Coordinates of C-alpha atoms in Angstrom, one line a residue:
Chain A
M1 CA 159.8 90.8 93.9
D2 CA 159.8 94.6 93.8
I3 CA 159.7 96.2 97.2
N4 CA 156.8 98.3 96.1
E5 CA 154.8 95.3 95.1
I6 CA 155.4 93.7 98.5
D7 CA 154.3 96.9 100.1
K8 CA 151.1 96.8 98.0
K9 CA 150.4 93.2 98.8
I10 CA 150.8 93.9 102.5
K11 CA 148.4 96.8 102.3
A12 CA 145.9 94.8 100.3
E13 CA 146.0 92.0 102.9
A14 CA 145.5 94.5 105.7
I15 CA 142.5 95.9 104.0
R16 CA 141.1 92.5 103.3
Q17 CA 141.4 91.6 106.9
H18 CA 139.6 94.7 108.0
T19 CA 136.8 94.5 105.5
V20 CA 133.6 93.8 107.3
S21 CA 131.0 92.2 105.1
V22 CA 127.4 92.2 106.4
D23 CA 126.3 90.0 103.6
P24 CA 127.1 86.4 104.5
N25 CA 126.8 85.4 100.9
A26 CA 129.6 87.7 99.8
P27 CA 132.7 85.9 98.6
K28 CA 135.1 85.3 101.5
S29 CA 138.2 85.6 99.4
G30 CA 139.2 87.5 96.3
T31 CA 138.8 91.2 95.8
T32 CA 138.4 93.3 98.8
T33 CA 135.1 95.1 98.6
I34 CA 133.0 96.5 101.4
N35 CA 129.7 95.0 100.8
M36 CA 127.0 97.0 102.4
T37 CA 123.6 95.6 101.4
D38 CA 120.3 95.2 103.0
G39 CA 119.9 92.1 100.9
V40 CA 119.8 89.9 103.9
L41 CA 117.0 91.7 105.7
I42 CA 114.9 92.7 102.7
P43 CA 115.3 90.3 99.9
K44 CA 115.0 91.9 96.5
K45 CA 113.1 90.5 93.6
E46 CA 116.2 89.9 91.5
E47 CA 117.8 87.8 94.2
K48 CA 116.8 84.2 94.0
H49 CA 115.4 84.0 97.5
V50 CA 111.9 85.4 96.9
L51 CA 111.4 83.7 93.6
T52 CA 112.3 80.3 95.0
S53 CA 110.0 80.6 98.0
W54 CA 107.2 81.3 95.6
R55 CA 108.3 78.6 93.2
L56 CA 108.8 76.1 96.0
T57 CA 105.2 76.6 97.2
F58 CA 103.7 76.8 93.7
F59 CA 105.5 73.9 92.1
G60 CA 105.1 71.9 95.3
A61 CA 101.4 72.3 95.1
V62 CA 101.3 71.5 91.4
I63 CA 103.5 68.4 91.8
L64 CA 101.5 67.2 94.8
S65 CA 98.3 67.6 92.8
A66 CA 99.8 65.8 89.8
V67 CA 101.0 62.9 92.0
L68 CA 97.7 62.6 93.7
I69 CA 95.8 62.5 90.4
I70 CA 98.2 60.2 88.6
F71 CA 99.1 57.7 91.3
F72 CA 95.9 57.8 93.4
P73 CA 93.2 58.4 90.8
D74 CA 90.7 56.8 93.2
P75 CA 89.5 59.0 94.9
Y76 CA 91.5 62.1 94.1
R77 CA 90.7 62.4 90.4
T78 CA 87.0 62.4 91.2
I79 CA 87.5 64.9 94.1
F80 CA 89.4 67.2 91.8
L81 CA 86.8 67.1 89.1
T82 CA 84.0 67.6 91.7
C83 CA 85.7 70.6 93.4
L84 CA 86.7 72.2 90.1
R85 CA 83.0 72.3 89.2
G86 CA 82.7 75.0 91.8
A87 CA 85.6 77.1 90.2
P88 CA 83.3 79.1 87.8
V89 CA 81.1 80.2 90.7
T90 CA 84.2 81.2 92.8
F91 CA 85.6 83.2 89.9
E92 CA 82.2 84.8 89.0
V93 CA 81.6 85.8 92.6
T94 CA 85.2 87.2 93.0
V95 CA 85.3 89.1 89.7
F96 CA 81.9 90.7 90.0
S97 CA 82.3 91.6 93.6
I98 CA 85.7 93.2 93.0
I99 CA 84.1 95.3 90.3
G100 CA 81.3 96.2 92.7
A101 CA 83.8 96.9 95.5
V102 CA 85.9 99.1 93.3
I103 CA 82.9 101.2 92.3
I104 CA 81.6 101.4 95.9
G105 CA 85.1 102.0 97.2
T106 CA 85.8 104.9 94.7
F107 CA 82.7 106.7 95.8
T108 CA 83.4 106.0 99.5
G109 CA 87.0 107.2 99.1
L110 CA 85.9 110.3 97.3
G111 CA 83.2 110.9 99.9
S112 CA 85.7 110.6 102.7
V113 CA 87.8 113.5 101.2
S114 CA 84.7 115.5 100.2
K115 CA 84.3 119.0 101.5
R116 CA 80.7 118.4 102.5
R117 CA 80.5 117.2 106.1
W118 CA 77.4 115.1 105.8
I119 CA 78.9 113.1 102.9
N120 CA 82.0 112.5 105.1
M121 CA 79.7 111.4 107.8
I122 CA 77.9 108.9 105.7
C123 CA 81.1 107.4 104.3
G124 CA 82.7 107.3 107.7
V125 CA 79.7 105.5 109.3
Y126 CA 79.6 103.0 106.5
V127 CA 83.3 102.2 106.8
E128 CA 83.1 101.9 110.6
L129 CA 80.0 99.8 110.5
I130 CA 81.4 97.3 108.0
R131 CA 84.8 97.1 109.7
G132 CA 83.3 96.4 113.0
I133 CA 81.3 93.3 112.0
P134 CA 82.7 90.0 111.1
L135 CA 82.6 89.3 107.3
L136 CA 80.6 86.1 107.7
V137 CA 78.0 87.7 109.9
Q138 CA 77.5 90.6 107.4
L139 CA 77.4 88.2 104.5
I140 CA 74.6 86.2 106.0
F141 CA 72.8 89.2 107.2
I142 CA 72.9 91.1 103.9
Y143 CA 72.2 88.0 101.9
Y144 CA 69.0 87.4 103.8
A145 CA 68.0 91.0 103.9
V146 CA 68.5 91.4 100.2
G147 CA 66.9 88.1 99.5
S148 CA 63.8 88.9 101.5
L149 CA 63.4 92.4 100.2
F150 CA 64.1 92.0 96.5
H151 CA 63.7 88.3 95.8
V152 CA 66.9 88.1 93.7
E153 CA 68.9 85.1 92.8
G154 CA 71.4 83.7 95.4
L155 CA 74.4 84.5 93.2
I156 CA 73.5 88.2 92.8
A157 CA 72.7 88.6 96.5
A158 CA 76.1 87.1 97.4
I159 CA 77.9 89.4 94.9
F160 CA 76.0 92.3 96.4
S161 CA 76.9 91.5 99.9
L162 CA 80.6 90.8 99.2
S163 CA 80.7 94.1 97.3
V164 CA 79.3 96.0 100.2
C165 CA 81.6 94.4 102.6
F166 CA 84.8 94.9 100.6
G167 CA 83.7 98.3 99.3
A168 CA 84.4 99.7 102.8
Y169 CA 88.0 98.4 102.8
M170 CA 88.4 99.5 99.2
G171 CA 87.1 103.0 100.2
E172 CA 89.9 103.2 102.8
I173 CA 92.5 102.3 100.2
V174 CA 91.2 104.9 97.8
R175 CA 91.1 107.5 100.5
A176 CA 94.6 106.8 101.5
G177 CA 95.7 106.9 97.8
I178 CA 94.0 110.2 97.3
Q179 CA 95.7 111.6 100.4
A180 CA 99.0 110.4 99.2
I181 CA 99.0 112.7 96.3
P182 CA 100.8 116.0 97.2
K183 CA 98.6 118.9 98.0
G184 CA 100.4 121.0 95.4
Q185 CA 98.8 118.9 92.6
M186 CA 95.3 120.0 93.6
E187 CA 96.5 123.6 94.0
A188 CA 98.1 123.7 90.6
A189 CA 95.0 122.4 89.0
I190 CA 92.8 124.9 90.8
A191 CA 95.2 127.7 90.0
L192 CA 94.8 126.9 86.3
G193 CA 91.1 127.5 86.6
M194 CA 89.9 123.9 86.9
S195 CA 87.0 123.0 89.1
R196 CA 87.5 120.6 91.9
S197 CA 85.7 117.8 90.1
Q198 CA 87.9 118.4 86.9
A199 CA 91.0 118.4 89.1
F200 CA 89.9 115.0 90.6
R201 CA 89.1 113.5 87.2
Y202 CA 92.2 114.6 85.3
I203 CA 94.8 115.1 88.0
I204 CA 94.2 113.3 91.3
L205 CA 92.4 110.1 90.3
P206 CA 94.8 109.0 87.5
Q207 CA 97.7 109.4 90.0
T208 CA 95.7 107.6 92.7
V209 CA 95.1 104.6 90.5
K210 CA 98.8 104.2 90.1
V211 CA 99.4 104.3 93.8
I212 CA 96.7 102.0 94.8
L213 CA 96.8 99.3 92.1
P214 CA 99.1 97.0 94.1
A215 CA 96.9 97.3 97.1
I216 CA 93.8 96.5 95.0
G217 CA 95.6 93.5 93.6
N218 CA 96.2 92.2 97.1
E219 CA 92.6 92.9 97.9
F220 CA 91.6 90.9 94.8
I221 CA 93.6 87.9 96.2
S222 CA 92.0 88.1 99.6
M223 CA 88.6 88.5 98.1
L224 CA 89.2 85.3 96.1
K225 CA 89.9 83.5 99.4
D226 CA 87.1 85.1 101.3
S227 CA 84.7 84.2 98.5
S228 CA 84.8 80.8 100.0
L229 CA 82.5 82.2 102.7
V230 CA 79.6 82.3 100.2
S231 CA 79.6 78.5 100.4
V232 CA 77.4 79.0 103.6
L233 CA 74.9 80.9 101.3
S234 CA 74.2 77.6 99.4
L235 CA 76.2 78.8 96.4
E236 CA 78.1 76.0 94.8
D237 CA 81.7 77.3 94.9
I238 CA 84.8 75.3 95.2
L239 CA 84.5 74.9 99.0
R240 CA 80.8 73.9 98.9
C241 CA 81.4 71.4 96.1
G242 CA 84.0 69.8 98.3
R243 CA 81.7 69.8 101.4
M244 CA 78.9 68.2 99.4
Y245 CA 81.3 65.6 98.3
I246 CA 82.3 64.9 101.9
S247 CA 78.7 64.5 102.9
R248 CA 78.4 61.9 100.2
T249 CA 81.6 60.0 100.8
F250 CA 82.9 61.0 104.2
L251 CA 86.4 61.5 102.7
S252 CA 86.9 64.8 104.6
L253 CA 90.7 64.9 104.9
E254 CA 91.3 64.0 101.3
T255 CA 88.7 66.4 100.0
M256 CA 89.8 69.3 102.1
L257 CA 93.4 68.7 100.9
V258 CA 92.3 69.1 97.3
V259 CA 90.2 72.2 98.1
A260 CA 93.2 73.7 99.8
L261 CA 95.5 72.9 96.9
I262 CA 93.1 74.4 94.3
Y263 CA 92.8 77.6 96.3
L264 CA 96.6 77.7 96.9
M265 CA 97.4 77.4 93.2
I266 CA 94.9 80.0 92.1
T267 CA 96.1 82.4 94.8
L268 CA 99.7 81.9 94.0
V269 CA 99.2 82.6 90.3
L270 CA 97.3 85.7 91.1
S271 CA 99.9 87.0 93.6
R272 CA 102.6 86.5 91.0
L273 CA 100.5 88.5 88.5
V274 CA 100.1 91.3 91.1
G275 CA 103.8 91.2 91.6
L276 CA 104.5 91.6 87.9
L277 CA 102.0 94.4 87.6
E278 CA 103.7 96.2 90.5
E279 CA 107.1 95.8 88.8
R280 CA 105.8 97.2 85.6
L281 CA 104.2 100.2 87.3
H282 CA 107.5 100.9 89.0
K283 CA 109.4 100.8 85.7
N284 CA 107.0 103.2 84.1
G285 CA 107.6 105.5 87.0
Chain B
M1 CA 95.3 151.1 85.5
A2 CA 95.3 148.8 88.5
K3 CA 95.5 145.1 87.5
I4 CA 95.7 143.7 90.9
E5 CA 94.4 145.7 93.9
I6 CA 94.7 144.3 97.4
Q7 CA 92.7 146.3 99.9
N8 CA 93.1 145.9 103.6
L9 CA 93.7 142.2 103.3
S10 CA 93.8 140.1 106.5
K11 CA 94.2 136.4 106.8
D12 CA 94.0 134.5 110.0
F13 CA 94.8 130.8 110.5
N14 CA 93.4 128.8 113.4
T15 CA 96.2 126.8 114.8
P16 CA 96.3 124.6 118.0
N17 CA 98.3 127.4 119.6
G18 CA 95.6 130.0 118.9
V19 CA 94.9 132.3 116.0
L20 CA 97.8 133.1 113.7
H21 CA 97.5 136.5 111.9
A22 CA 99.4 135.6 108.8
V23 CA 98.5 138.8 106.9
K24 CA 97.4 142.0 108.7
N25 CA 95.6 144.8 106.9
A26 CA 97.8 144.8 103.9
S27 CA 97.1 147.0 100.9
L28 CA 99.0 146.9 97.6
T29 CA 98.4 147.9 94.0
V30 CA 100.0 146.3 91.0
N31 CA 99.4 148.4 87.9
D32 CA 99.1 147.1 84.3
G33 CA 102.5 145.9 83.1
E34 CA 104.1 146.4 86.5
V35 CA 106.5 144.0 88.1
V36 CA 106.2 144.0 91.9
V37 CA 108.5 142.0 94.1
I38 CA 107.6 141.1 97.7
I39 CA 110.5 140.4 100.0
G40 CA 110.7 139.7 103.7
P41 CA 111.8 137.1 106.2
S42 CA 110.1 133.7 106.2
G43 CA 106.8 133.6 107.9
S44 CA 106.1 137.2 107.1
G45 CA 102.9 136.4 105.1
K46 CA 104.3 136.9 101.6
S47 CA 103.1 133.6 100.2
T48 CA 99.8 133.8 102.0
M49 CA 99.1 137.1 100.5
L50 CA 100.0 135.8 97.0
R51 CA 97.7 132.7 97.6
C52 CA 94.9 135.0 98.5
V53 CA 95.2 136.8 95.2
N54 CA 94.2 133.8 93.2
G55 CA 91.8 132.4 95.7
L56 CA 93.8 129.4 97.0
E57 CA 93.3 130.9 100.5
K58 CA 90.1 132.7 101.4
P59 CA 90.8 136.1 103.0
T60 CA 89.5 136.6 106.5
S61 CA 88.7 140.2 105.6
G62 CA 89.5 142.8 103.0
H63 CA 89.1 142.8 99.2
I64 CA 91.1 141.7 96.2
L65 CA 90.2 143.3 92.9
I66 CA 91.5 141.9 89.7
D67 CA 90.9 144.2 86.7
G68 CA 88.4 146.0 88.9
T69 CA 86.4 142.9 89.8
D70 CA 86.1 142.1 93.4
T71 CA 86.9 138.4 94.1
A72 CA 84.9 138.5 97.4
D73 CA 81.8 139.5 95.5
P74 CA 79.5 136.5 95.5
A75 CA 78.5 137.3 91.9
T76 CA 82.1 137.0 90.8
D77 CA 83.0 133.7 89.1
I78 CA 86.1 132.8 91.1
R79 CA 87.2 130.2 88.6
K80 CA 87.0 132.7 85.8
M81 CA 89.2 135.0 87.9
R82 CA 91.8 132.2 88.5
E83 CA 92.0 131.6 84.7
E84 CA 93.1 135.2 84.4
V85 CA 95.8 135.0 87.0
G86 CA 98.6 132.5 86.3
M87 CA 100.5 131.0 89.3
V88 CA 103.9 129.5 89.5
F89 CA 104.8 127.5 92.6
Q90 CA 108.0 126.9 94.5
S91 CA 107.7 123.2 94.0
F92 CA 106.7 123.4 90.3
N93 CA 103.7 121.1 90.9
L94 CA 103.8 119.7 87.3
F95 CA 101.4 116.8 86.8
P96 CA 103.7 113.7 86.8
H97 CA 101.4 111.4 85.0
L98 CA 101.2 113.6 81.9
T99 CA 103.8 114.6 79.3
V100 CA 105.1 118.1 79.2
L101 CA 102.9 118.9 76.3
E102 CA 99.8 117.4 78.0
N103 CA 100.7 119.4 81.2
I104 CA 100.4 122.6 79.2
T105 CA 97.4 121.7 77.0
L106 CA 95.2 120.2 79.7
A107 CA 93.8 123.4 81.2
P108 CA 93.2 125.1 77.8
I109 CA 91.4 122.0 76.5
K110 CA 89.3 121.3 79.6
V111 CA 88.7 124.8 81.0
K112 CA 88.7 127.0 77.9
K113 CA 87.3 124.2 75.6
M114 CA 90.1 125.0 73.1
P115 CA 90.4 122.4 70.2
K116 CA 93.2 119.9 70.8
A117 CA 95.2 120.9 67.7
E118 CA 95.1 124.6 68.6
A119 CA 96.1 123.9 72.2
S120 CA 99.1 121.8 71.0
E121 CA 100.2 124.5 68.7
L122 CA 100.0 127.0 71.5
A123 CA 101.9 124.7 73.8
M124 CA 104.7 124.3 71.3
K125 CA 104.9 128.0 70.8
L126 CA 105.2 128.5 74.6
L127 CA 107.7 125.6 74.9
K128 CA 109.8 127.3 72.3
R129 CA 109.6 130.5 74.3
V130 CA 111.0 128.8 77.4
G131 CA 113.5 127.0 75.3
L132 CA 112.2 123.4 75.8
E133 CA 110.4 122.5 72.5
E134 CA 112.4 119.3 72.2
K135 CA 111.0 118.1 75.6
A136 CA 107.4 118.1 74.6
E137 CA 106.9 114.3 74.8
V138 CA 108.9 113.8 78.0
H139 CA 107.5 113.2 81.4
P140 CA 108.3 115.8 84.1
A141 CA 110.3 113.3 86.1
Q142 CA 112.9 113.3 83.3
L143 CA 113.5 117.0 83.5
S144 CA 115.8 119.0 85.8
G145 CA 114.3 121.4 88.3
G146 CA 115.0 124.4 86.2
Q147 CA 113.4 122.8 83.1
Q148 CA 110.4 121.8 85.2
Q149 CA 109.9 125.3 86.4
R150 CA 110.1 126.6 82.9
V151 CA 107.4 124.1 81.9
A152 CA 105.3 125.3 84.8
I153 CA 105.7 128.9 83.6
A154 CA 104.6 127.8 80.1
R155 CA 101.7 125.9 81.6
A156 CA 100.5 129.0 83.4
L157 CA 101.0 131.2 80.2
A158 CA 98.9 128.8 78.2
M159 CA 95.8 130.1 79.9
N160 CA 96.7 133.5 78.5
P161 CA 96.6 135.2 82.0
K162 CA 96.3 138.9 82.5
A163 CA 98.8 138.7 85.4
M164 CA 101.2 136.2 86.8
L165 CA 102.0 135.3 90.4
F166 CA 105.3 133.7 91.3
D167 CA 105.7 132.1 94.7
E168 CA 109.4 131.7 95.3
P169 CA 109.9 130.2 91.9
T170 CA 113.7 129.7 92.2
S171 CA 113.9 128.7 95.9
A172 CA 113.9 124.9 95.2
L173 CA 116.5 125.1 92.5
D174 CA 120.2 124.5 92.3
P175 CA 122.2 127.7 91.8
E176 CA 123.1 126.8 88.2
M177 CA 119.5 126.4 87.2
I178 CA 118.2 129.6 88.8
K179 CA 119.5 131.7 85.9
E180 CA 117.6 129.8 83.2
V181 CA 114.3 130.4 85.1
L182 CA 115.1 134.0 85.8
D183 CA 115.9 134.6 82.2
V184 CA 112.4 133.4 81.2
M185 CA 110.9 135.6 83.9
L186 CA 112.9 138.6 82.7
S187 CA 111.7 138.2 79.2
L188 CA 108.2 138.0 80.4
A189 CA 108.6 141.2 82.3
K190 CA 110.1 142.8 79.3
D191 CA 107.1 141.8 77.2
G192 CA 104.9 143.8 79.6
M193 CA 103.4 141.0 81.7
T194 CA 101.9 142.2 85.0
M195 CA 103.8 140.2 87.7
L196 CA 103.6 139.9 91.4
L197 CA 106.4 137.8 92.9
V198 CA 107.7 136.6 96.1
T199 CA 111.4 136.0 95.6
H200 CA 114.8 136.3 97.2
E201 CA 116.6 137.0 93.9
M202 CA 117.7 140.5 94.5
G203 CA 119.4 140.6 91.1
F204 CA 116.1 140.0 89.4
A205 CA 114.4 142.6 91.6
K206 CA 117.0 145.2 90.6
A207 CA 116.8 144.3 87.0
A208 CA 113.0 144.0 86.5
A209 CA 111.0 145.3 89.4
D210 CA 109.1 148.5 89.3
K211 CA 108.3 148.3 93.0
V212 CA 109.7 146.4 95.9
V213 CA 107.5 145.6 98.9
F214 CA 109.0 144.7 102.3
M215 CA 106.8 142.6 104.5
D216 CA 107.4 141.5 108.1
K217 CA 105.1 139.8 110.6
G218 CA 102.1 139.9 108.2
E219 CA 102.4 143.7 107.6
I220 CA 103.6 145.7 104.6
I221 CA 106.3 147.8 106.2
E222 CA 107.8 149.6 103.3
T223 CA 107.2 150.1 99.6
G224 CA 109.6 151.7 97.1
T225 CA 111.6 151.5 94.0
P226 CA 114.3 148.9 93.9
E227 CA 117.0 151.6 94.0
K228 CA 115.6 153.2 97.0
M229 CA 114.8 149.9 98.8
F230 CA 118.2 148.4 98.2
T231 CA 120.3 151.5 98.9
A232 CA 118.4 153.5 101.5
P233 CA 115.5 151.7 103.1
E234 CA 113.8 153.8 105.7
N235 CA 112.5 151.2 108.1
D236 CA 115.0 149.6 110.5
R237 CA 113.6 146.1 110.1
A238 CA 113.9 146.4 106.3
K239 CA 117.5 147.7 106.7
D240 CA 118.3 144.8 108.9
F241 CA 116.8 142.2 106.5
L242 CA 118.5 143.7 103.5
A243 CA 121.8 143.9 105.2
H244 CA 121.6 140.2 105.7
I245 CA 120.7 139.1 102.2
L246 CA 122.5 141.7 99.9

C-alpha cells in the first residue's frame, strides 16, 4: 500500500470519527458527511413520516369500518346506512355555511382595514362578540332568533347562524392576510393612479387569497366537524341520525363508534386535499 | 416652466416620542425637462419630500404644484395628479401575482381605460426600451433585482407621466445591476423627461443632473449645479457629507 493512500485512509477515518450527525436515521457507516437537517424536529412532506401517520389513521379507519360491516353486519351495516343518511345534510350545511362565512369574512376583513373608523368599529364589535360566546350558545340563539323573526326553514336558519359564527373567524383570517401583503404594493398601485378600491381588487385581494387559502381550508375542515352542532337544532345530520338510532336501539357505543369513523374519514380526506392544495400553491410561487 | 413646484413644504409625523419634523419649510422648483437630484444623510427627509409630491404622504403645511395645479386644492383630482407623476420605489414593488406584461398594462387598462391590445403594444414598446422584451410573460420573482427595477420604470412610464420620481432606485441592488438601471435612467433624462430623484449615485448626478439639492435634518441646505456641489460646496454639513461619499 502506498504511503499516501494510508495517510488518506487515516485522515478519512479521523474525519469519520469526528463527524457529528444530528439525524439518527443517517447511515452510521460509509461516506463521511456532515448531515445537518431539521428533519427530526420538523418532518417534511417528502419524508415518509407524515404520510404514514396520515395513512395509518386513514386506512386504519377504512379497514376498521370494512371489518365491522363485513364481519358484523348486524348491527353495524344498519348503523352505517342510517348514519350516512345524514351525510347530505352535513355536507349541505358545511358547504353553504362556508360560502356564507367567506362572504361575511371578506367584508369583515375589508372593514377591519378600512380607513373609516365607524366601519372598523362595527367589524371589531362583531368579531369580539362572536369570539366571546360559545358556538353552541350562539347557534341556538341565532337559530331561534332567525326562526321567530322570519319563519324560515330549519336548514336555512342553521346555515345562516353557522355563517355568522364562522364569518367572524374568517374575517380575522382575511384581515391578517391583507395585512401580510407588503405596504409597498398598495403604494405602488396608488402611485400609478389607481383608487383604493381598484388597488384592493386588482392588487391586494388576489395576493391575499393566495396567502389565506390554506387557512380557509383548515377552517373548512373545522366547520365540517362543528356542523355536528346543528344536530341540536333538529336537523338530521350524521350525528343526529346516529342519536335517533340510539334512542331506538340503545346501541350507544356501537353507533357513536360509527359516527366517529364517518367524521374521521371525511375529515382526513379533506385535510389531505387541503395539504395538496397548499403544495400546489407553493409550487406556483 | 415649472413642472414641479414645492412651496414651503412641511411634514410632521406623530411618533410615540413626540412630533418628528421630517421636512421643514422646504421649497424647490423642478423645471420642464430638468433632472434634479436630492442628496443627504439618511433621515434627512428626502424620501418624505418625494412621497409628498405624488400624494403618498399628506403635507402638514405648504403647497405642491404640478404643472401649475395645486395638489392641496380640494378641487384638484389627486388621482389625476398621480397619473401624471410616475414613481419608482427603492423596493421595486412589482405586483408578484401578475406577469411583467400585466404589471405594465394594468394601470393603463384600469385607470386610463385603454384597450387591452393597445396597452400590450405600449408595454412591449416600453419593455424594449428597458431591454426586457423577452421577459414579458415572466413573473417578477424570476427576474433579478436590476431587471425588476427596469420593469418598474417601464410600468411607471406606461401611464405617460409628465414627470418621474425616483426614491433611491438603486439602493436595493447589487453593484453589477446598478449600471443597467442607471443606463435606463440616463436615457430617460436624455429624452427630456422631468425627473426628481433621491439617490446616492454621484456618477449619475454628475452625468445627468441639472441641479443637486442637499438636505439635512428636514431642511434644504444648499442647491447648486453638480460641478459646484461636488467641487466647492458652501455649507459645512454638505462639505462633510460629500467628503464621506465621494
